[in-house]
Amino acid sequence: MKKTFPWSRRQALATMAVALAACTLGGAQAQNAWPGTQTIKLVVPFTAGSGTDIVARLVAEKLGPALGTSVVVDNKPGAGGTLGAAIAAKSPADGYTLLVHSAGHLVNPWIYKGLSYDTIKDFTGITPMASLPNVLVTAPSHFANVQDLVAKVKARPGGFNYGSAGNGSATHMNAEVFRLAAGLDAQHVPFRGTPEAMTEVMAGRVDWFFAPMVSALPLIKSGKLQALAVGTAKRSPALPEAPTTAEAGVPGSEYLFWVGLFAPAKTPQPVVDRLQAEVAKIMASPELKERLDKLGAEPFTMPSAQFNKFISDETAKAQQVVKAASIKVD
């Protein structure tokens, strides 16, 4: 005999089914409608004018029109980029708050104790965007060349200092890789960002700094800073006369400084994929490539899955440098 339900129970089950279907459809429609007209915020955990900030603004300018909405940069500097990263990590995973960070993002777990976020678990990598050579800069005529710097610092152990955009930042890591490779004993002076560090170098109060090429190039061309070498494995087309630090006599001193785009963990994969695709198109465009060339930067993109593998591998490498250089928060 066919089992039947009282009318009230059948009605309740039907109502629940309709509601469930509506919720599922509504969720799918909301996801498909992203981003709509809602503004997307790119949190940059460094000061305006830093290498990371410059790349973020170049991308934001093109990403907004590509997505049919507004994309703004929100600078939240401090603590080596951890303050801004914490804000992004705690934001809703809806694709409207993203993080633009550098290679320094992978260093912070090893030097900052008690972080309110987990670099790996609380973020998903969308794509790297650009690689930026760091350039070893000093005040004009402060040192003749890299060999002169090395000789003078070795003659006065602890008597010189070098700046960075914060403990564990990419500028700090490049400086430590160079210092370890050259066998130098010098004092580290961290700043809130790249502009502050360059100001102190120009004034002669800081002896050297591995500045992002995108930030330092105008000051180098104007004669306010002297470029001794680039920290990359090959010379930069934007500054072809500057040797690499390895060419200048310090082998094993190469460092890759990159800027990438991240989203809070659990951001819907279709949103991540759309962002990755649009950023890849932007970075491959002749206009962006030309603008990056003038800044000494190069497009550097990859699929999200590949980027997350890259992040895992680079995090392990960062740990090795932190341990060897005894990097810690002052």
One Martini backbone bead per residue (centre of mass of N, CA, C, O) as a GRO file, in nm:
protein
  330
    1MET     BB    1   0.096   0.037   0.023
    2LYS     BB    2   0.075   0.362  -0.016
    3LYS     BB    3   0.244   0.615   0.117
    4THR     BB    4   0.126   0.887   0.314
    5PHE     BB    5   0.078   1.234   0.372
    6PRO     BB    6  -0.001   1.483   0.513
    7TRP     BB    7  -0.058   1.785   0.386
    8SER     BB    8   0.132   1.954   0.574
    9ARG     BB    9   0.387   1.785   0.517
   10ARG     BB   10   0.400   1.811   0.210
   11GLN     BB   11   0.414   2.119   0.212
   12ALA     BB   12   0.677   2.148   0.372
   13LEU     BB   13   0.863   1.989   0.179
   14ALA     BB   14   0.813   2.166  -0.069
   15THR     BB   15   0.909   2.431   0.055
   16MET     BB   16   1.200   2.339   0.114
   17ALA     BB   17   1.279   2.272  -0.180
   18VAL     BB   18   1.239   2.555  -0.294
   19ALA     BB   19   1.434   2.700  -0.105
   20LEU     BB   20   1.689   2.542  -0.180
   21ALA     BB   21   1.687   2.612  -0.481
   22ALA     BB   22   1.700   2.918  -0.441
   23CYS     BB   23   1.969   2.927  -0.293
   24THR     BB   24   2.139   2.793  -0.509
   25LEU     BB   25   2.072   2.990  -0.737
   26GLY     BB   26   2.152   3.249  -0.590
   27GLY     BB   27   2.451   3.174  -0.547
   28ALA     BB   28   2.520   3.138  -0.847
   29GLN     BB   29   2.435   3.422  -0.938
   30ALA     BB   30   2.627   3.577  -0.751
   31GLN     BB   31   2.887   3.456  -0.866
   32ASN     BB   32   2.831   3.533  -1.167
   33ALA     BB   33   2.806   3.854  -1.092
   34TRP     BB   34   3.084   3.886  -1.051
   35PRO     BB   35   3.129   4.210  -0.937
   36GLY     BB   36   2.975   4.412  -1.066
   37THR     BB   37   2.972   4.737  -0.890
   38GLN     BB   38   3.171   4.658  -0.688
   39THR     BB   39   3.436   4.737  -0.513
   40ILE     BB   40   3.782   4.675  -0.541
   41LYS     BB   41   4.036   4.587  -0.304
   42LEU     BB   42   4.385   4.671  -0.272
   43VAL     BB   43   4.604   4.555  -0.048
   44VAL     BB   44   4.888   4.748   0.063
   45PRO     BB   45   5.163   4.683   0.299
   46PHE     BB   46   5.271   4.961   0.179
   47THR     BB   47   5.388   5.235   0.068
   48ALA     BB   48   5.373   5.484  -0.128
   49GLY     BB   49   5.616   5.407  -0.390
   50SER     BB   50   5.651   5.133  -0.384
   51GLY     BB   51   5.688   4.859  -0.571
   52THR     BB   52   5.418   4.728  -0.497
   53ASP     BB   53   5.243   4.979  -0.546
   54ILE     BB   54   5.305   5.031  -0.844
   55VAL     BB   55   5.194   4.764  -0.952
   56ALA     BB   56   4.908   4.787  -0.836
   57ARG     BB   57   4.832   5.048  -0.999
   58LEU     BB   58   4.869   4.939  -1.282
   59VAL     BB   59   4.655   4.714  -1.252
   60ALA     BB   60   4.406   4.872  -1.149
   61GLU     BB   61   4.371   5.052  -1.405
   62LYS     BB   62   4.286   4.780  -1.581
   63LEU     BB   63   4.097   4.595  -1.407
   64GLY     BB   64   3.842   4.756  -1.387
   65PRO     BB   65   3.752   4.761  -1.689
   66ALA     BB   66   3.765   4.446  -1.723
   67LEU     BB   67   3.527   4.413  -1.485
   68GLY     BB   68   3.328   4.670  -1.460
   69THR     BB   69   3.487   4.832  -1.228
   70SER     BB   70   3.632   4.922  -0.928
   71VAL     BB   71   3.987   4.976  -0.848
   72VAL     BB   72   4.158   4.995  -0.537
   73VAL     BB   73   4.409   5.138  -0.332
   74ASP     BB   74   4.520   5.017   0.002
   75ASN     BB   75   4.727   5.148   0.235
   76LYS     BB   76   4.896   4.917   0.492
   77PRO     BB   77   5.145   4.985   0.671
   78GLY     BB   78   5.362   4.764   0.846
   79ALA     BB   79   5.539   4.515   0.978
   80GLY     BB   80   5.642   4.396   0.694
   81GLY     BB   81   5.320   4.354   0.595
   82THR     BB   82   5.125   4.236   0.833
   83LEU     BB   83   4.892   4.436   0.861
   84GLY     BB   84   4.766   4.409   0.577
   85ALA     BB   85   4.742   4.100   0.576
   86ALA     BB   86   4.543   4.080   0.815
   87ILE     BB   87   4.313   4.230   0.682
   88ALA     BB   88   4.277   4.039   0.439
   89ALA     BB   89   4.237   3.768   0.598
   90LYS     BB   90   3.961   3.892   0.748
   91SER     BB   91   3.819   3.900   0.496
   92PRO     BB   92   3.600   3.834   0.282
   93ALA     BB   93   3.554   3.554   0.049
   94ASP     BB   94   3.445   3.755  -0.237
   95GLY     BB   95   3.661   3.940  -0.419
   96TYR     BB   96   3.685   4.252  -0.276
   97THR     BB   97   3.947   4.154  -0.108
   98LEU     BB   98   4.288   4.208  -0.167
   99LEU     BB   99   4.638   4.108  -0.208
  100VAL     BB  100   4.946   4.294  -0.235
  101HIS     BB  101   5.252   4.123  -0.253
  102SER     BB  102   5.559   3.999  -0.173
  103ALA     BB  103   5.818   3.792  -0.100
  104GLY     BB  104   5.793   3.878   0.207
  105HIS     BB  105   5.540   3.707   0.283
  106LEU     BB  106   5.725   3.432   0.322
  107VAL     BB  107   5.892   3.540   0.580
  108ASN     BB  108   5.712   3.626   0.828
  109PRO     BB  109   5.663   3.346   0.978
  110TRP     BB  110   5.985   3.344   1.077
  111ILE     BB  111   5.976   3.648   1.247
  112TYR     BB  112   5.669   3.646   1.339
  113LYS     BB  113   5.513   3.622   1.629
  114GLY     BB  114   5.176   3.575   1.652
  115LEU     BB  115   5.016   3.565   1.411
  116SER     BB  116   4.678   3.616   1.287
  117TYR     BB  117   4.800   3.450   1.045
  118ASP     BB  118   4.827   3.226   0.758
  119THR     BB  119   4.997   3.227   0.473
  120ILE     BB  120   4.878   2.956   0.357
  121LYS     BB  121   4.578   2.907   0.480
  122ASP     BB  122   4.459   3.228   0.443
  123PHE     BB  123   4.557   3.188   0.138
  124THR     BB  124   4.534   3.253  -0.216
  125GLY     BB  125   4.692   3.224  -0.505
  126ILE     BB  126   4.664   3.384  -0.813
  127THR     BB  127   4.927   3.574  -0.900
  128PRO     BB  128   5.180   3.680  -1.034
  129MET     BB  129   5.301   3.995  -1.195
  130ALA     BB  130   5.609   4.077  -1.105
  131SER     BB  131   5.946   4.141  -1.163
  132LEU     BB  132   6.198   4.302  -0.942
  133PRO     BB  133   6.468   4.457  -0.939
  134ASN     BB  134   6.727   4.505  -0.733
  135VAL     BB  135   6.915   4.795  -0.624
  136LEU     BB  136   7.228   4.901  -0.539
  137VAL     BB  137   7.232   5.181  -0.321
  138THR     BB  138   7.378   5.510  -0.294
  139ALA     BB  139   7.539   5.766  -0.239
  140PRO     BB  140   7.707   5.978  -0.401
  141SER     BB  141   8.039   5.868  -0.372
  142HIS     BB  142   8.046   5.660  -0.133
  143PHE     BB  143   8.107   5.446  -0.358
  144ALA     BB  144   8.261   5.317  -0.632
  145ASN     BB  145   8.186   5.008  -0.566
  146VAL     BB  146   8.145   4.695  -0.460
  147GLN     BB  147   8.439   4.643  -0.380
  148ASP     BB  148   8.460   4.896  -0.203
  149LEU     BB  149   8.244   4.824  -0.004
  150VAL     BB  150   8.359   4.557   0.097
  151ALA     BB  151   8.634   4.665   0.193
  152LYS     BB  152   8.530   4.882   0.399
  153VAL     BB  153   8.356   4.693   0.575
  154LYS     BB  154   8.586   4.492   0.650
  155ALA     BB  155   8.762   4.722   0.792
  156ARG     BB  156   8.466   4.793   0.955
  157PRO     BB  157   8.319   4.625   1.168
  158GLY     BB  158   8.001   4.767   1.229
  159GLY     BB  159   8.040   5.067   1.070
  160PHE     BB  160   7.787   4.991   0.899
  161ASN     BB  161   7.481   5.040   0.702
  162TYR     BB  162   7.148   4.904   0.620
  163GLY     BB  163   6.854   4.908   0.445
  164SER     BB  164   6.487   4.875   0.470
  165ALA     BB  165   6.128   4.798   0.434
  166GLY     BB  166   6.167   4.578   0.650
  167ASN     BB  167   6.132   4.308   0.819
  168GLY     BB  168   6.147   4.062   0.565
  169SER     BB  169   6.170   4.200   0.325
  170ALA     BB  170   6.290   4.194   0.011
  171THR     BB  171   6.512   4.403   0.074
  172HIS     BB  172   6.626   4.245   0.313
  173MET     BB  173   6.688   3.973   0.180
  174ASN     BB  174   6.885   4.081  -0.030
  175ALA     BB  175   7.085   4.197   0.177
  176GLU     BB  176   7.146   3.921   0.319
  177VAL     BB  177   7.246   3.761   0.081
  178PHE     BB  178   7.480   3.956   0.027
  179ARG     BB  179   7.617   3.960   0.306
  180LEU     BB  180   7.676   3.657   0.323
  181ALA     BB  181   7.835   3.629   0.053
  182ALA     BB  182   8.052   3.864   0.149
  183GLY     BB  183   8.109   3.876   0.462
  184LEU     BB  184   7.941   4.090   0.639
  185ASP     BB  185   7.955   4.356   0.898
  186ALA     BB  186   7.635   4.497   0.968
  187GLN     BB  187   7.371   4.729   1.006
  188HIS     BB  188   7.030   4.713   1.050
  189VAL     BB  189   6.771   4.938   0.894
  190PRO     BB  190   6.444   4.973   0.942
  191PHE     BB  191   6.151   5.058   0.757
  192ARG     BB  192   5.829   5.132   0.639
  193GLY     BB  193   5.977   5.193   0.354
  194THR     BB  194   6.128   5.280   0.065
  195PRO     BB  195   6.127   5.595   0.070
  196GLU     BB  196   6.264   5.623   0.347
  197ALA     BB  197   6.527   5.476   0.278
  198MET     BB  198   6.617   5.658   0.039
  199THR     BB  199   6.639   5.919   0.195
  200GLU     BB  200   6.871   5.820   0.386
  201VAL     BB  201   7.073   5.760   0.163
  202MET     BB  202   7.089   6.043   0.034
  203ALA     BB  203   7.187   6.165   0.322
  204GLY     BB  204   7.404   5.938   0.447
  205ARG     BB  205   7.275   5.759   0.694
  206VAL     BB  206   7.274   5.534   0.477
  207ASP     BB  207   7.481   5.326   0.294
  208TRP     BB  208   7.264   5.096   0.197
  209PHE     BB  209   7.028   4.970  -0.068
  210PHE     BB  210   6.774   4.743  -0.186
  211ALA     BB  211   6.605   4.870  -0.440
  212PRO     BB  212   6.352   4.902  -0.625
  213MET     BB  213   6.362   4.988  -0.945
  214VAL     BB  214   6.085   5.141  -0.966
  215SER     BB  215   6.183   5.352  -0.741
  216ALA     BB  216   6.498   5.429  -0.818
  217LEU     BB  217   6.541   5.519  -1.116
  218PRO     BB  218   6.481   5.827  -1.109
  219LEU     BB  219   6.714   5.886  -0.896
  220ILE     BB  220   6.943   5.779  -1.070
  221LYS     BB  221   6.900   5.965  -1.324
  222SER     BB  222   6.926   6.236  -1.134
  223GLY     BB  223   7.174   6.171  -0.915
  224LYS     BB  224   7.070   6.089  -0.610
  225LEU     BB  225   7.165   5.803  -0.695
  226GLN     BB  226   7.374   5.512  -0.672
  227ALA     BB  227   7.454   5.245  -0.888
  228LEU     BB  228   7.622   4.931  -0.840
  229ALA     BB  229   7.383   4.704  -0.857
  230VAL     BB  230   7.219   4.402  -0.918
  231GLY     BB  231   7.035   4.123  -0.760
  232THR     BB  232   7.030   3.961  -1.008
  233ALA     BB  233   7.122   3.720  -1.253
  234LYS     BB  234   7.063   3.968  -1.443
  235ARG     BB  235   7.054   4.223  -1.624
  236SER     BB  236   6.907   4.536  -1.674
  237PRO     BB  237   6.766   4.713  -1.933
  238ALA     BB  238   6.727   4.982  -1.754
  239LEU     BB  239   7.049   4.910  -1.637
  240PRO     BB  240   7.308   4.799  -1.815
  241GLU     BB  241   7.564   4.920  -1.652
  242ALA     BB  242   7.478   4.736  -1.426
  243PRO     BB  243   7.583   4.499  -1.246
  244THR     BB  244   7.592   4.226  -1.096
  245THR     BB  245   7.686   4.107  -0.795
  246ALA     BB  246   7.839   3.871  -0.920
  247GLU     BB  247   8.007   4.036  -1.127
  248ALA     BB  248   8.122   4.220  -0.874
  249GLY     BB  249   8.221   3.961  -0.664
  250VAL     BB  250   7.928   3.813  -0.552
  251PRO     BB  251   7.859   3.515  -0.524
  252GLY     BB  252   7.535   3.413  -0.435
  253SER     BB  253   7.345   3.709  -0.451
  254GLU     BB  254   7.080   3.625  -0.561
  255TYR     BB  255   6.743   3.781  -0.609
  256LEU     BB  256   6.387   3.736  -0.610
  257PHE     BB  257   6.160   3.995  -0.690
  258TRP     BB  258   5.810   3.986  -0.619
  259VAL     BB  259   5.466   4.040  -0.729
  260GLY     BB  260   5.141   3.959  -0.584
  261LEU     BB  261   4.818   3.791  -0.588
  262PHE     BB  262   4.568   3.775  -0.327
  263ALA     BB  263   4.337   3.569  -0.137
  264PRO     BB  264   4.121   3.466   0.055
  265ALA     BB  265   4.035   3.198   0.173
  266LYS     BB  266   3.763   3.055  -0.008
  267THR     BB  267   3.761   3.172  -0.262
  268PRO     BB  268   3.612   3.140  -0.536
  269GLN     BB  269   3.739   2.990  -0.810
  270PRO     BB  270   3.609   3.162  -1.036
  271VAL     BB  271   3.731   3.425  -0.926
  272VAL     BB  272   4.026   3.349  -0.940
  273ASP     BB  273   4.031   3.281  -1.244
  274ARG     BB  274   3.945   3.560  -1.344
  275LEU     BB  275   4.176   3.721  -1.223
  276GLN     BB  276   4.406   3.570  -1.358
  277ALA     BB  277   4.324   3.622  -1.651
  278GLU     BB  278   4.322   3.934  -1.644
  279VAL     BB  279   4.612   3.980  -1.545
  280ALA     BB  280   4.755   3.830  -1.773
  281LYS     BB  281   4.656   4.021  -1.995
  282ILE     BB  282   4.773   4.280  -1.884
  283MET     BB  283   5.080   4.185  -1.866
  284ALA     BB  284   5.078   4.113  -2.194
  285SER     BB  285   5.057   4.389  -2.273
  286PRO     BB  286   5.229   4.628  -2.440
  287GLU     BB  287   5.180   4.862  -2.244
  288LEU     BB  288   5.277   4.726  -1.980
  289LYS     BB  289   5.553   4.636  -2.077
  290GLU     BB  290   5.658   4.921  -2.133
  291ARG     BB  291   5.620   5.030  -1.845
  292LEU     BB  292   5.800   4.818  -1.706
  293ASP     BB  293   6.062   4.866  -1.859
  294LYS     BB  294   6.102   5.162  -1.746
  295LEU     BB  295   6.117   5.022  -1.440
  296GLY     BB  296   6.265   4.729  -1.453
  297ALA     BB  297   6.033   4.534  -1.521
  298GLU     BB  298   5.852   4.211  -1.530
  299PRO     BB  299   5.652   3.991  -1.636
  300PHE     BB  300   5.476   3.758  -1.389
  301THR     BB  301   5.302   3.462  -1.458
  302MET     BB  302   5.048   3.223  -1.327
  303PRO     BB  303   4.877   2.985  -1.224
  304SER     BB  304   4.739   2.923  -0.928
  305ALA     BB  305   4.852   2.639  -0.870
  306GLN     BB  306   5.147   2.714  -0.935
  307PHE     BB  307   5.173   2.944  -0.729
  308ASN     BB  308   5.126   2.772  -0.472
  309LYS     BB  309   5.379   2.601  -0.517
  310PHE     BB  310   5.579   2.834  -0.519
  311ILE     BB  311   5.518   2.931  -0.233
  312SER     BB  312   5.609   2.677  -0.085
  313ASP     BB  313   5.904   2.675  -0.189
  314GLU     BB  314   5.984   2.975  -0.103
  315THR     BB  315   5.934   2.942   0.199
  316ALA     BB  316   6.166   2.742   0.250
  317LYS     BB  317   6.392   2.934   0.153
  318ALA     BB  318   6.338   3.163   0.353
  319GLN     BB  319   6.406   3.006   0.609
  320GLN     BB  320   6.710   2.972   0.548
  321VAL     BB  321   6.783   3.275   0.552
  322VAL     BB  322   6.680   3.348   0.832
  323LYS     BB  323   6.870   3.155   0.981
  324ALA     BB  324   7.149   3.250   0.866
  325ALA     BB  325   7.080   3.573   0.948
  326SER     BB  326   6.909   3.610   1.205
  327ILE     BB  327   6.618   3.699   1.160
  328LYS     BB  328   6.443   3.968   1.333
  329VAL     BB  329   6.253   4.138   1.545
  330ASP     BB  330   6.331   4.449   1.703
   0.00000   0.00000   0.00000
